[in-house]
PDB file of C-alpha atoms in Angstrom:
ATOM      1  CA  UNK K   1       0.000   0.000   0.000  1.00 48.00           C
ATOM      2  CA  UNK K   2       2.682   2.558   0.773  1.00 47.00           C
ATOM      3  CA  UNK K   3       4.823   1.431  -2.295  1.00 42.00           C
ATOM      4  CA  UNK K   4       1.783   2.304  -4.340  1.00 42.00           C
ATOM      5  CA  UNK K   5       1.106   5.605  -2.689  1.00 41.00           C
ATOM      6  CA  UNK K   6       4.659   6.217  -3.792  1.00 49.00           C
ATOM      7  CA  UNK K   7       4.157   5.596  -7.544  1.00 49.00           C
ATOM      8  CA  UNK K   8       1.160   7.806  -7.346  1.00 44.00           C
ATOM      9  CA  UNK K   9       3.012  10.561  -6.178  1.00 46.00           C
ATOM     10  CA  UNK K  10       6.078  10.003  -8.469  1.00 50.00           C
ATOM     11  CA  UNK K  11       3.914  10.101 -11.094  1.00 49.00           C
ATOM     12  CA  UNK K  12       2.136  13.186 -10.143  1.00 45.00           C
ATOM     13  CA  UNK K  13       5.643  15.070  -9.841  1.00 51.00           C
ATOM     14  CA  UNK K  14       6.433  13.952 -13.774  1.00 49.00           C
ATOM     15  CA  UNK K  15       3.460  15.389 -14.845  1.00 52.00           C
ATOM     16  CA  UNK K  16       4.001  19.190 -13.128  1.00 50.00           C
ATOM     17  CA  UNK K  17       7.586  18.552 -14.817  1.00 51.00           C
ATOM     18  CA  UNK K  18       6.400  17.889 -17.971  1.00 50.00           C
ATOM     19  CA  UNK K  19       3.496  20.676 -17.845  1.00 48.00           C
ATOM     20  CA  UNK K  20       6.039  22.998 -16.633  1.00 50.00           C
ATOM     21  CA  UNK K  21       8.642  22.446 -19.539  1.00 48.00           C
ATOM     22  CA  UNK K  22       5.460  22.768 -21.960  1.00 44.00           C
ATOM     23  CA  UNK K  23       4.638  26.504 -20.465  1.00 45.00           C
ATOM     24  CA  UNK K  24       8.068  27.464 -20.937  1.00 50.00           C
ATOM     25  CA  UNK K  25       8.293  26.634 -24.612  1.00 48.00           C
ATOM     26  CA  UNK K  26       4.903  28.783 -24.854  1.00 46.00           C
ATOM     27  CA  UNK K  27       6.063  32.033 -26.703  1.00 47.00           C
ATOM     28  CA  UNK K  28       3.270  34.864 -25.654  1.00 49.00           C
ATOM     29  CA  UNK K  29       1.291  36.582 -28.333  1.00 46.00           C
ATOM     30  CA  UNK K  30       1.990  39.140 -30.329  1.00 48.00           C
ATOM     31  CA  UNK K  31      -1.242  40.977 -32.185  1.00 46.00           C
ATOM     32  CA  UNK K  32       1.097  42.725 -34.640  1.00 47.00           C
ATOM     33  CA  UNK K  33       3.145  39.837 -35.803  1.00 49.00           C
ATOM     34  CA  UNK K  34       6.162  41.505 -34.546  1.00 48.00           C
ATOM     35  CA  UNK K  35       9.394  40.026 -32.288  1.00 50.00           C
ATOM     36  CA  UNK K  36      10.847  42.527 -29.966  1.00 49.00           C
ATOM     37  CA  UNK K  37      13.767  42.636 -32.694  1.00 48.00           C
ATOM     38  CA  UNK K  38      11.843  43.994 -35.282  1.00 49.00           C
ATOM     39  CA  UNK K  39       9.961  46.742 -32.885  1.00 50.00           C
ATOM     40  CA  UNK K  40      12.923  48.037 -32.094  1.00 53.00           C
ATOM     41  CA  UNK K  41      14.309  48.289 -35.654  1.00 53.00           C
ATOM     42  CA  UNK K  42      10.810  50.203 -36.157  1.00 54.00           C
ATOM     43  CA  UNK K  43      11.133  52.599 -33.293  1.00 60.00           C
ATOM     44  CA  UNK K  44      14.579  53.592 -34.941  1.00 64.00           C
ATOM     45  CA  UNK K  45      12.982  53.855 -38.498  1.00 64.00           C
ATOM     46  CA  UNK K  46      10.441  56.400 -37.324  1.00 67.00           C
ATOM     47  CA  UNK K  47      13.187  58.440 -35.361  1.00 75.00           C
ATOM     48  CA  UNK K  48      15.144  59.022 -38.945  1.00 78.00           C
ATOM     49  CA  UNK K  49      12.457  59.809 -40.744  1.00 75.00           C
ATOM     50  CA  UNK K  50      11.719  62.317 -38.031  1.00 82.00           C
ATOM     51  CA  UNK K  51      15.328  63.931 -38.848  1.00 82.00           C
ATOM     52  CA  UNK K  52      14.920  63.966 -42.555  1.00 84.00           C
ATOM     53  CA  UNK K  53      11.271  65.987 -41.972  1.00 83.00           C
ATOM     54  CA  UNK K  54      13.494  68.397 -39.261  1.00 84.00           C
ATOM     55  CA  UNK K  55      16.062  68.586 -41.535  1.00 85.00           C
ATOM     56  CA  UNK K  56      14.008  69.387 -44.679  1.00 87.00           C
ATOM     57  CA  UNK K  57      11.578  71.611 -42.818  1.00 85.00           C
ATOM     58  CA  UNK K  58      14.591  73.807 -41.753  1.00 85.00           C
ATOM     59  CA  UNK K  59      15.943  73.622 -45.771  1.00 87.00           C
ATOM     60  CA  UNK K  60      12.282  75.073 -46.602  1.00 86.00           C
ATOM     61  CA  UNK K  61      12.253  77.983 -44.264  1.00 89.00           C
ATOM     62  CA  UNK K  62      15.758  78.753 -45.273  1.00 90.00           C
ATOM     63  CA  UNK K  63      14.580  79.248 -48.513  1.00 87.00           C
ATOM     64  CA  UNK K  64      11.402  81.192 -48.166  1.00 87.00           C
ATOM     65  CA  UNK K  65      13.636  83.228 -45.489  1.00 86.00           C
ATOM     66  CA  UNK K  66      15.769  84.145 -48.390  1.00 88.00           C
ATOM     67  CA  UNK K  67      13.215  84.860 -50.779  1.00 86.00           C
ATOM     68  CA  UNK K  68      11.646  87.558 -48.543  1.00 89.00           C
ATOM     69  CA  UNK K  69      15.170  89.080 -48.203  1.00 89.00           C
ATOM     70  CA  UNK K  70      15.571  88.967 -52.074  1.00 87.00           C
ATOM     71  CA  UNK K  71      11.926  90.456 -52.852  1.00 86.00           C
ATOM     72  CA  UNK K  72      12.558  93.144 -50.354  1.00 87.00           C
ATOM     73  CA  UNK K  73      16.047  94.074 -51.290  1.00 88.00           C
ATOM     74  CA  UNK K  74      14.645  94.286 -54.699  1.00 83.00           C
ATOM     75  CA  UNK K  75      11.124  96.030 -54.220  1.00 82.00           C
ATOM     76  CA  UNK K  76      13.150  98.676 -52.083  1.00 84.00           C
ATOM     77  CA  UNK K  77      15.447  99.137 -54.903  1.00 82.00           C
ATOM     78  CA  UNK K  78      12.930  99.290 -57.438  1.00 81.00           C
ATOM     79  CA  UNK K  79      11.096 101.851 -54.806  1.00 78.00           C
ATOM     80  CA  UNK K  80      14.320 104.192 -55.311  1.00 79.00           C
ATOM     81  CA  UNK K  81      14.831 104.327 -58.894  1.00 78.00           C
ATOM     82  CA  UNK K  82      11.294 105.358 -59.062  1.00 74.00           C
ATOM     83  CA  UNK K  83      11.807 107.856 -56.451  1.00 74.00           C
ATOM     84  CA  UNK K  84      14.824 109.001 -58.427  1.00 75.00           C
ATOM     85  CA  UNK K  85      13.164 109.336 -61.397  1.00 71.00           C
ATOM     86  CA  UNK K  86      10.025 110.772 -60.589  1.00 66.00           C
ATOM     87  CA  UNK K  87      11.382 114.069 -60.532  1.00 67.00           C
ATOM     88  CA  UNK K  88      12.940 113.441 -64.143  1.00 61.00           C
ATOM     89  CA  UNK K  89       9.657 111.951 -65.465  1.00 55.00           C
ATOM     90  CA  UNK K  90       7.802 115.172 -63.376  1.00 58.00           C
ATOM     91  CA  UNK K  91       9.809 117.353 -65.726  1.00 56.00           C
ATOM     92  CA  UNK K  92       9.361 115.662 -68.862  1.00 56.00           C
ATOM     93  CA  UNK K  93       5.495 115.727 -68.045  1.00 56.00           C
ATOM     94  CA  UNK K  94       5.639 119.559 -67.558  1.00 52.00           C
ATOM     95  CA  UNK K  95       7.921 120.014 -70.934  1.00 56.00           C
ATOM     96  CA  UNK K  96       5.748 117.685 -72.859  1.00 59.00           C
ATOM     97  CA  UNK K  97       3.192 120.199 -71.459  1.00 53.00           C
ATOM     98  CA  UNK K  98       4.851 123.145 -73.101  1.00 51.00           C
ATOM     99  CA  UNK K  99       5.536 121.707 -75.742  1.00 53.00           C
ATOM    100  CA  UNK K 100       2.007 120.774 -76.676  1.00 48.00           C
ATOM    101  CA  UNK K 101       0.828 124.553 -75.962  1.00 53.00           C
ATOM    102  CA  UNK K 102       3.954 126.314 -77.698  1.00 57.00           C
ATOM    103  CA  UNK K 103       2.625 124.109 -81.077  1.00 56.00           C
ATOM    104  CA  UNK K 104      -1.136 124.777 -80.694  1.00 55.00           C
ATOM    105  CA  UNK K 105       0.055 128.679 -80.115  1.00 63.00           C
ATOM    106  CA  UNK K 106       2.216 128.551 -83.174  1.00 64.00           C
ATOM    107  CA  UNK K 107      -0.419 126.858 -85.461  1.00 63.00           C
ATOM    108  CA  UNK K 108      -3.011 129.552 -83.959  1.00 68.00           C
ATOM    109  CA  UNK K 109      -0.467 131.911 -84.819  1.00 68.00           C
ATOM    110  CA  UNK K 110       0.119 130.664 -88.045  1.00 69.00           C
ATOM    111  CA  UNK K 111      -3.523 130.588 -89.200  1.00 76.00           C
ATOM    112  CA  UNK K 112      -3.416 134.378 -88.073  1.00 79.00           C
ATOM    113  CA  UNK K 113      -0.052 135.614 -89.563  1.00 77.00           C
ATOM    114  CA  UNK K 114      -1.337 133.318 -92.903  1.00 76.00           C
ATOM    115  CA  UNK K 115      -4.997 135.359 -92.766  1.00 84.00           C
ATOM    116  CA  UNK K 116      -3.208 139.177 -92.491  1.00 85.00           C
ATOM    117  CA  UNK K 117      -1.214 138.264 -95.653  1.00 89.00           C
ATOM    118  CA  UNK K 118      -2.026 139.063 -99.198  1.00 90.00           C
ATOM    119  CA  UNK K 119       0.010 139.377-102.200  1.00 87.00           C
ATOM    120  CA  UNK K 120       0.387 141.965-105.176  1.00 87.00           C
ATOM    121  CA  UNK K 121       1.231 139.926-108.306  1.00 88.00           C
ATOM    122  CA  UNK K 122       2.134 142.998-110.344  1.00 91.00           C
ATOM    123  CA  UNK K 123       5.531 143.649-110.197  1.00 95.00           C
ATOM    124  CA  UNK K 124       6.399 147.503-109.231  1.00 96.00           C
ATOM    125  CA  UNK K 125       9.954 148.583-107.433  1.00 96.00           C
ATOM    126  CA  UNK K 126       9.537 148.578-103.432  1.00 97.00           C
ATOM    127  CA  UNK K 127       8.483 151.739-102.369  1.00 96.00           C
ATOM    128  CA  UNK K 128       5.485 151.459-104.898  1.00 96.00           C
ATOM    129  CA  UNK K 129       4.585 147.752-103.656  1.00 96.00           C
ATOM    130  CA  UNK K 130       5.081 149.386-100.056  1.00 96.00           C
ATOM    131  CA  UNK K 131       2.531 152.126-100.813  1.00 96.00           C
ATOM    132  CA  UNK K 132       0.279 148.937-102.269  1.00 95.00           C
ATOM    133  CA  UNK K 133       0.297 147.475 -98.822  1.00 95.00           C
ATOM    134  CA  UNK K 134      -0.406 150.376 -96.956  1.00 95.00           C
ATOM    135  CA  UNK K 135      -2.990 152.010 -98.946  1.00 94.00           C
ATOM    136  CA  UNK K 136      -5.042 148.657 -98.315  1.00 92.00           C
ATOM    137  CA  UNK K 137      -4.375 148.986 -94.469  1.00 93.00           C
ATOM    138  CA  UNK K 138      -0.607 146.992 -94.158  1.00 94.00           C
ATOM    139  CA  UNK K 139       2.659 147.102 -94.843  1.00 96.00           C
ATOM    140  CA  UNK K 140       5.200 144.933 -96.158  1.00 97.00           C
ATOM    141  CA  UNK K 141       5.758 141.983 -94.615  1.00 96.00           C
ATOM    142  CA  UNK K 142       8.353 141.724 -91.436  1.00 95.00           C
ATOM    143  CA  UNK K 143       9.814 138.155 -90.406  1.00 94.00           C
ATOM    144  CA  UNK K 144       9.806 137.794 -86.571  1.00 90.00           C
ATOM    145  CA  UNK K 145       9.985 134.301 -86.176  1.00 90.00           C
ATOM    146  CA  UNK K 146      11.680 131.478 -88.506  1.00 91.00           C
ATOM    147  CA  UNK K 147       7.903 129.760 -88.534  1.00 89.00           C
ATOM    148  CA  UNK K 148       6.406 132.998 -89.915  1.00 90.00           C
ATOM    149  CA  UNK K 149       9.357 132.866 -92.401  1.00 92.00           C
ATOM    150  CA  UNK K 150       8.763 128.590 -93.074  1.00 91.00           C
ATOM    151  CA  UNK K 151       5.176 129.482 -93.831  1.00 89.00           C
ATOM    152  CA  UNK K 152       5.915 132.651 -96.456  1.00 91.00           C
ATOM    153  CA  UNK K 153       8.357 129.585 -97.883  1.00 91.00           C
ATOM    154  CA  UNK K 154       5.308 127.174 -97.696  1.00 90.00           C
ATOM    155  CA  UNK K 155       2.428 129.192 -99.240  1.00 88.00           C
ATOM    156  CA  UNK K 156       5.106 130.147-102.395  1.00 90.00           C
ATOM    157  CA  UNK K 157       4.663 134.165-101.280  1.00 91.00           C
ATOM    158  CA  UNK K 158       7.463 134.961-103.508  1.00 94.00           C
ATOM    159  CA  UNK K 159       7.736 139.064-103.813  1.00 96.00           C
ATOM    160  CA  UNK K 160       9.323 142.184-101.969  1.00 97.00           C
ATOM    161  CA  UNK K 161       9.507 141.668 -97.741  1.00 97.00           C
ATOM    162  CA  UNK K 162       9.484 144.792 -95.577  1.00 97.00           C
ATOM    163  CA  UNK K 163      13.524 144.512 -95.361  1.00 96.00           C
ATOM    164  CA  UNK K 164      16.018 147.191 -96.155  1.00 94.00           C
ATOM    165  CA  UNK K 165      19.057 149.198 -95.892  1.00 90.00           C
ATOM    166  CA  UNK K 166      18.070 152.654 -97.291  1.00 87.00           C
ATOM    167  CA  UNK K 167      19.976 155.273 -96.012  1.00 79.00           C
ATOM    168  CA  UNK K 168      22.032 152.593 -94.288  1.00 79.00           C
ATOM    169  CA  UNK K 169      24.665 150.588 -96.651  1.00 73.00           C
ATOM    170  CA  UNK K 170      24.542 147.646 -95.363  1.00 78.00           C
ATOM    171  CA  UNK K 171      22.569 148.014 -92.039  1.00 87.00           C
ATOM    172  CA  UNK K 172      19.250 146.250 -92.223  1.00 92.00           C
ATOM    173  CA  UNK K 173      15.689 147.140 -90.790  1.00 93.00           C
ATOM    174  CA  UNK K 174      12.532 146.228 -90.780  1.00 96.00           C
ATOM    175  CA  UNK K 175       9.645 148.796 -92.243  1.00 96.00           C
ATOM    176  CA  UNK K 176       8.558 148.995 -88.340  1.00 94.00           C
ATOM    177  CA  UNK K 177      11.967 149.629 -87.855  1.00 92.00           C
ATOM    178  CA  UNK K 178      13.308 146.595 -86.089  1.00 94.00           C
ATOM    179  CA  UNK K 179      16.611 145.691 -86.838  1.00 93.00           C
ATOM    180  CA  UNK K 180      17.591 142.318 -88.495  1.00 93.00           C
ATOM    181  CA  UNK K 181      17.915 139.558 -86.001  1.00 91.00           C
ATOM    182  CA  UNK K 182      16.730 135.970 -88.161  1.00 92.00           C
ATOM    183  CA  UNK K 183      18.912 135.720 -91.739  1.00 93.00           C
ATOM    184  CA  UNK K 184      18.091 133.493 -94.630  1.00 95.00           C
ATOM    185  CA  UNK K 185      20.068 134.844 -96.966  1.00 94.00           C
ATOM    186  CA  UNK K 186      21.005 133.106-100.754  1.00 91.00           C
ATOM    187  CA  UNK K 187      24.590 131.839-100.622  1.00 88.00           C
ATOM    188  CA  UNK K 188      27.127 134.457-100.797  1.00 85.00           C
ATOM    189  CA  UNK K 189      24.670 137.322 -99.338  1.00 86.00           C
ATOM    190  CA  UNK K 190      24.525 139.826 -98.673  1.00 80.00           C
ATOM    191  CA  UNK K 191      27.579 142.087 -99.705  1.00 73.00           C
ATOM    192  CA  UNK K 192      27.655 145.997 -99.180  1.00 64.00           C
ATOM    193  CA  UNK K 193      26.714 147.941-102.609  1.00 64.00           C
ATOM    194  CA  UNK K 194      28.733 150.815-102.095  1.00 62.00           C
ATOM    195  CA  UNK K 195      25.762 153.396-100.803  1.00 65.00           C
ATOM    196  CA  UNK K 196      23.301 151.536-102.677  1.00 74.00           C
ATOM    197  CA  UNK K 197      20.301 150.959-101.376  1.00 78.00           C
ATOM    198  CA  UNK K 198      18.834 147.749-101.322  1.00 90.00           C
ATOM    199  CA  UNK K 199      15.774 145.858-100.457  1.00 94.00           C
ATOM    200  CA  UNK K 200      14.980 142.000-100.261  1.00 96.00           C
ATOM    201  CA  UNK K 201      13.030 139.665-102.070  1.00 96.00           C
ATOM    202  CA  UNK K 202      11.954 136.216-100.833  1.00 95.00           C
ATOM    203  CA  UNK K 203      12.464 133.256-103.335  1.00 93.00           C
ATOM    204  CA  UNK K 204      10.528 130.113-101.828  1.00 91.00           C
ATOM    205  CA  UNK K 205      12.350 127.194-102.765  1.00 88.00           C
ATOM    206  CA  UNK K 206      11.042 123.891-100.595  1.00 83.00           C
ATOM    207  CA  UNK K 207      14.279 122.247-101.144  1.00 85.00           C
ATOM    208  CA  UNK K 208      16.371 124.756 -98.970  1.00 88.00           C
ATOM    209  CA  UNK K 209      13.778 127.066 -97.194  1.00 89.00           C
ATOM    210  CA  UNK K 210      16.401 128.478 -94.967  1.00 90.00           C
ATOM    211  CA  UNK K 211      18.148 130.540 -98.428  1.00 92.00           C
ATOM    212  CA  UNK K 212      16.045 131.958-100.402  1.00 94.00           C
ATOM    213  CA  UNK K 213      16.330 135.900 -99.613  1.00 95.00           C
ATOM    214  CA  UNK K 214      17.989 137.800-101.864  1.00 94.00           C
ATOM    215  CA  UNK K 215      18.832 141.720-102.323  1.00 91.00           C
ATOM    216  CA  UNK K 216      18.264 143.873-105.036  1.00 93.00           C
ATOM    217  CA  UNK K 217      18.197 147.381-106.191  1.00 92.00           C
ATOM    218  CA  UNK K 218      14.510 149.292-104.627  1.00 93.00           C
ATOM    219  CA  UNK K 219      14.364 150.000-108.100  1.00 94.00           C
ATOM    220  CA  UNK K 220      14.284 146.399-109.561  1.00 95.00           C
ATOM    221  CA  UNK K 221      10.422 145.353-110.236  1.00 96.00           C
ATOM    222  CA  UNK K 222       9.144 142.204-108.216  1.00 96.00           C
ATOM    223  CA  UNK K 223       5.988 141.114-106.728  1.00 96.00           C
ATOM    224  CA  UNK K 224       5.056 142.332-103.214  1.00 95.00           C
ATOM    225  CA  UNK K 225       4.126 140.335 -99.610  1.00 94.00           C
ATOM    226  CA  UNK K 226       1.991 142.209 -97.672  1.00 95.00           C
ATOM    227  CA  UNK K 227       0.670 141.702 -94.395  1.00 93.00           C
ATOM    228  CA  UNK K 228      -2.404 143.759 -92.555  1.00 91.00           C
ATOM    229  CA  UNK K 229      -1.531 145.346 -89.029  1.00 84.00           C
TER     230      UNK K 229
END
């Protein structure tokens, strides 16, 4: 009876030895799949990807840090070349200005200097074609102004201007008696005629408007340019 007792009990201890060597061969469960091994290799995966992002993050705002600088370097640059040339382009503005009203004065003076003028086609010596002009309420024609003297070339008002040197060899005035201050003389005039007086003619030639004046006797016979006052 106690030898069998015995067996019992041997065999009861083989059987916690054996259950126990089973439970240590059990390897516990993981959901993922994963050994501790490959976690760990994971965990170290996500920290470098972490870097790159850092790292590339910084790179970015580097960049857009520099392209503020740049755009504001250059919009305060731009900013002082327009500063620097506003008074420039101010100036231009108020010259164009003038310039526009000098040429709509000289074409309004034009149209009146080209309305007070009327010609003589009969050709008589100056004083005669002077006394035409004035008995009609003018005078022979005085040159102020190289446009009044463009537009006599223009219109082909070829005859005797209000220009002389009468009682002056050599020293010319206008009929108001203005002296001589604009010149279109013919090549090679004028010379003095020894205390001859002489008187000038206007030739209109299109090809070379600033010669065509040219001096002769009073006493010659041309057309004559008159011009109301």
């Amino acid at each position: 009876m106690e030898l069998f007792v015995r067996e019992i009990h041997t065999n009861l201890d083989a059987d916690n030895m054996n259950k126990d060597h089973i439970y240590d061969k059990i390897v516990p469960c993981n959901p993922h799949g994963t050994t501790g091994s490959q976690q760990d290799g994971g965990s170290n995966g996500g920290r470098s990807f972490s870097r790159w992002a850092a790292v590339c993050l910084g790179l970015l705002c580097i960049l857009l840090l520099g392209l503020v600088v740049w755009m504001t370097i250059r919009h305060t640059a731009e900013k002082e070349e327009l500063l620097a040339r506003l008074p420039e382009d101010r100036n231009h503005s108020v010259n164009r200005k003038y310039d526009l009203q000098n040429n709509a004065t000289d074409l309004d003076n034009r149209m009146k200097k080209f309305k007070k003028l009327f010609r003589f086609t009969y050709p008589q010596t100056w004083n005669e074609s002077r006394q035409y002009c004035q008995e009609r309420g003018g005078d022979l024609v005085v040159i102020r102004y190289k446009w009044e003297h463009m537009l006599l070339n223009e219109k082909g008002m070829n005859g005797w201007l209000g220009l002389t040197d009468q009682g002056h060899d050599g020293t010319w005035r206008w009929v108001d008696g203005s002296p001589l201050t604009l010149q279109f003389w013919r090549k090679g005039e004028p010379a003095i005629r020894n205390g001859r007086g002489d008187c000038v003619v206007l030739h209109t030639k299109k090809q070379i408007p600033e010669r065509t004046w040219s001096y002769y006797d009073c006493s010659a016979r041309h057309y004559a340019v008159c011009e109301e006052k």
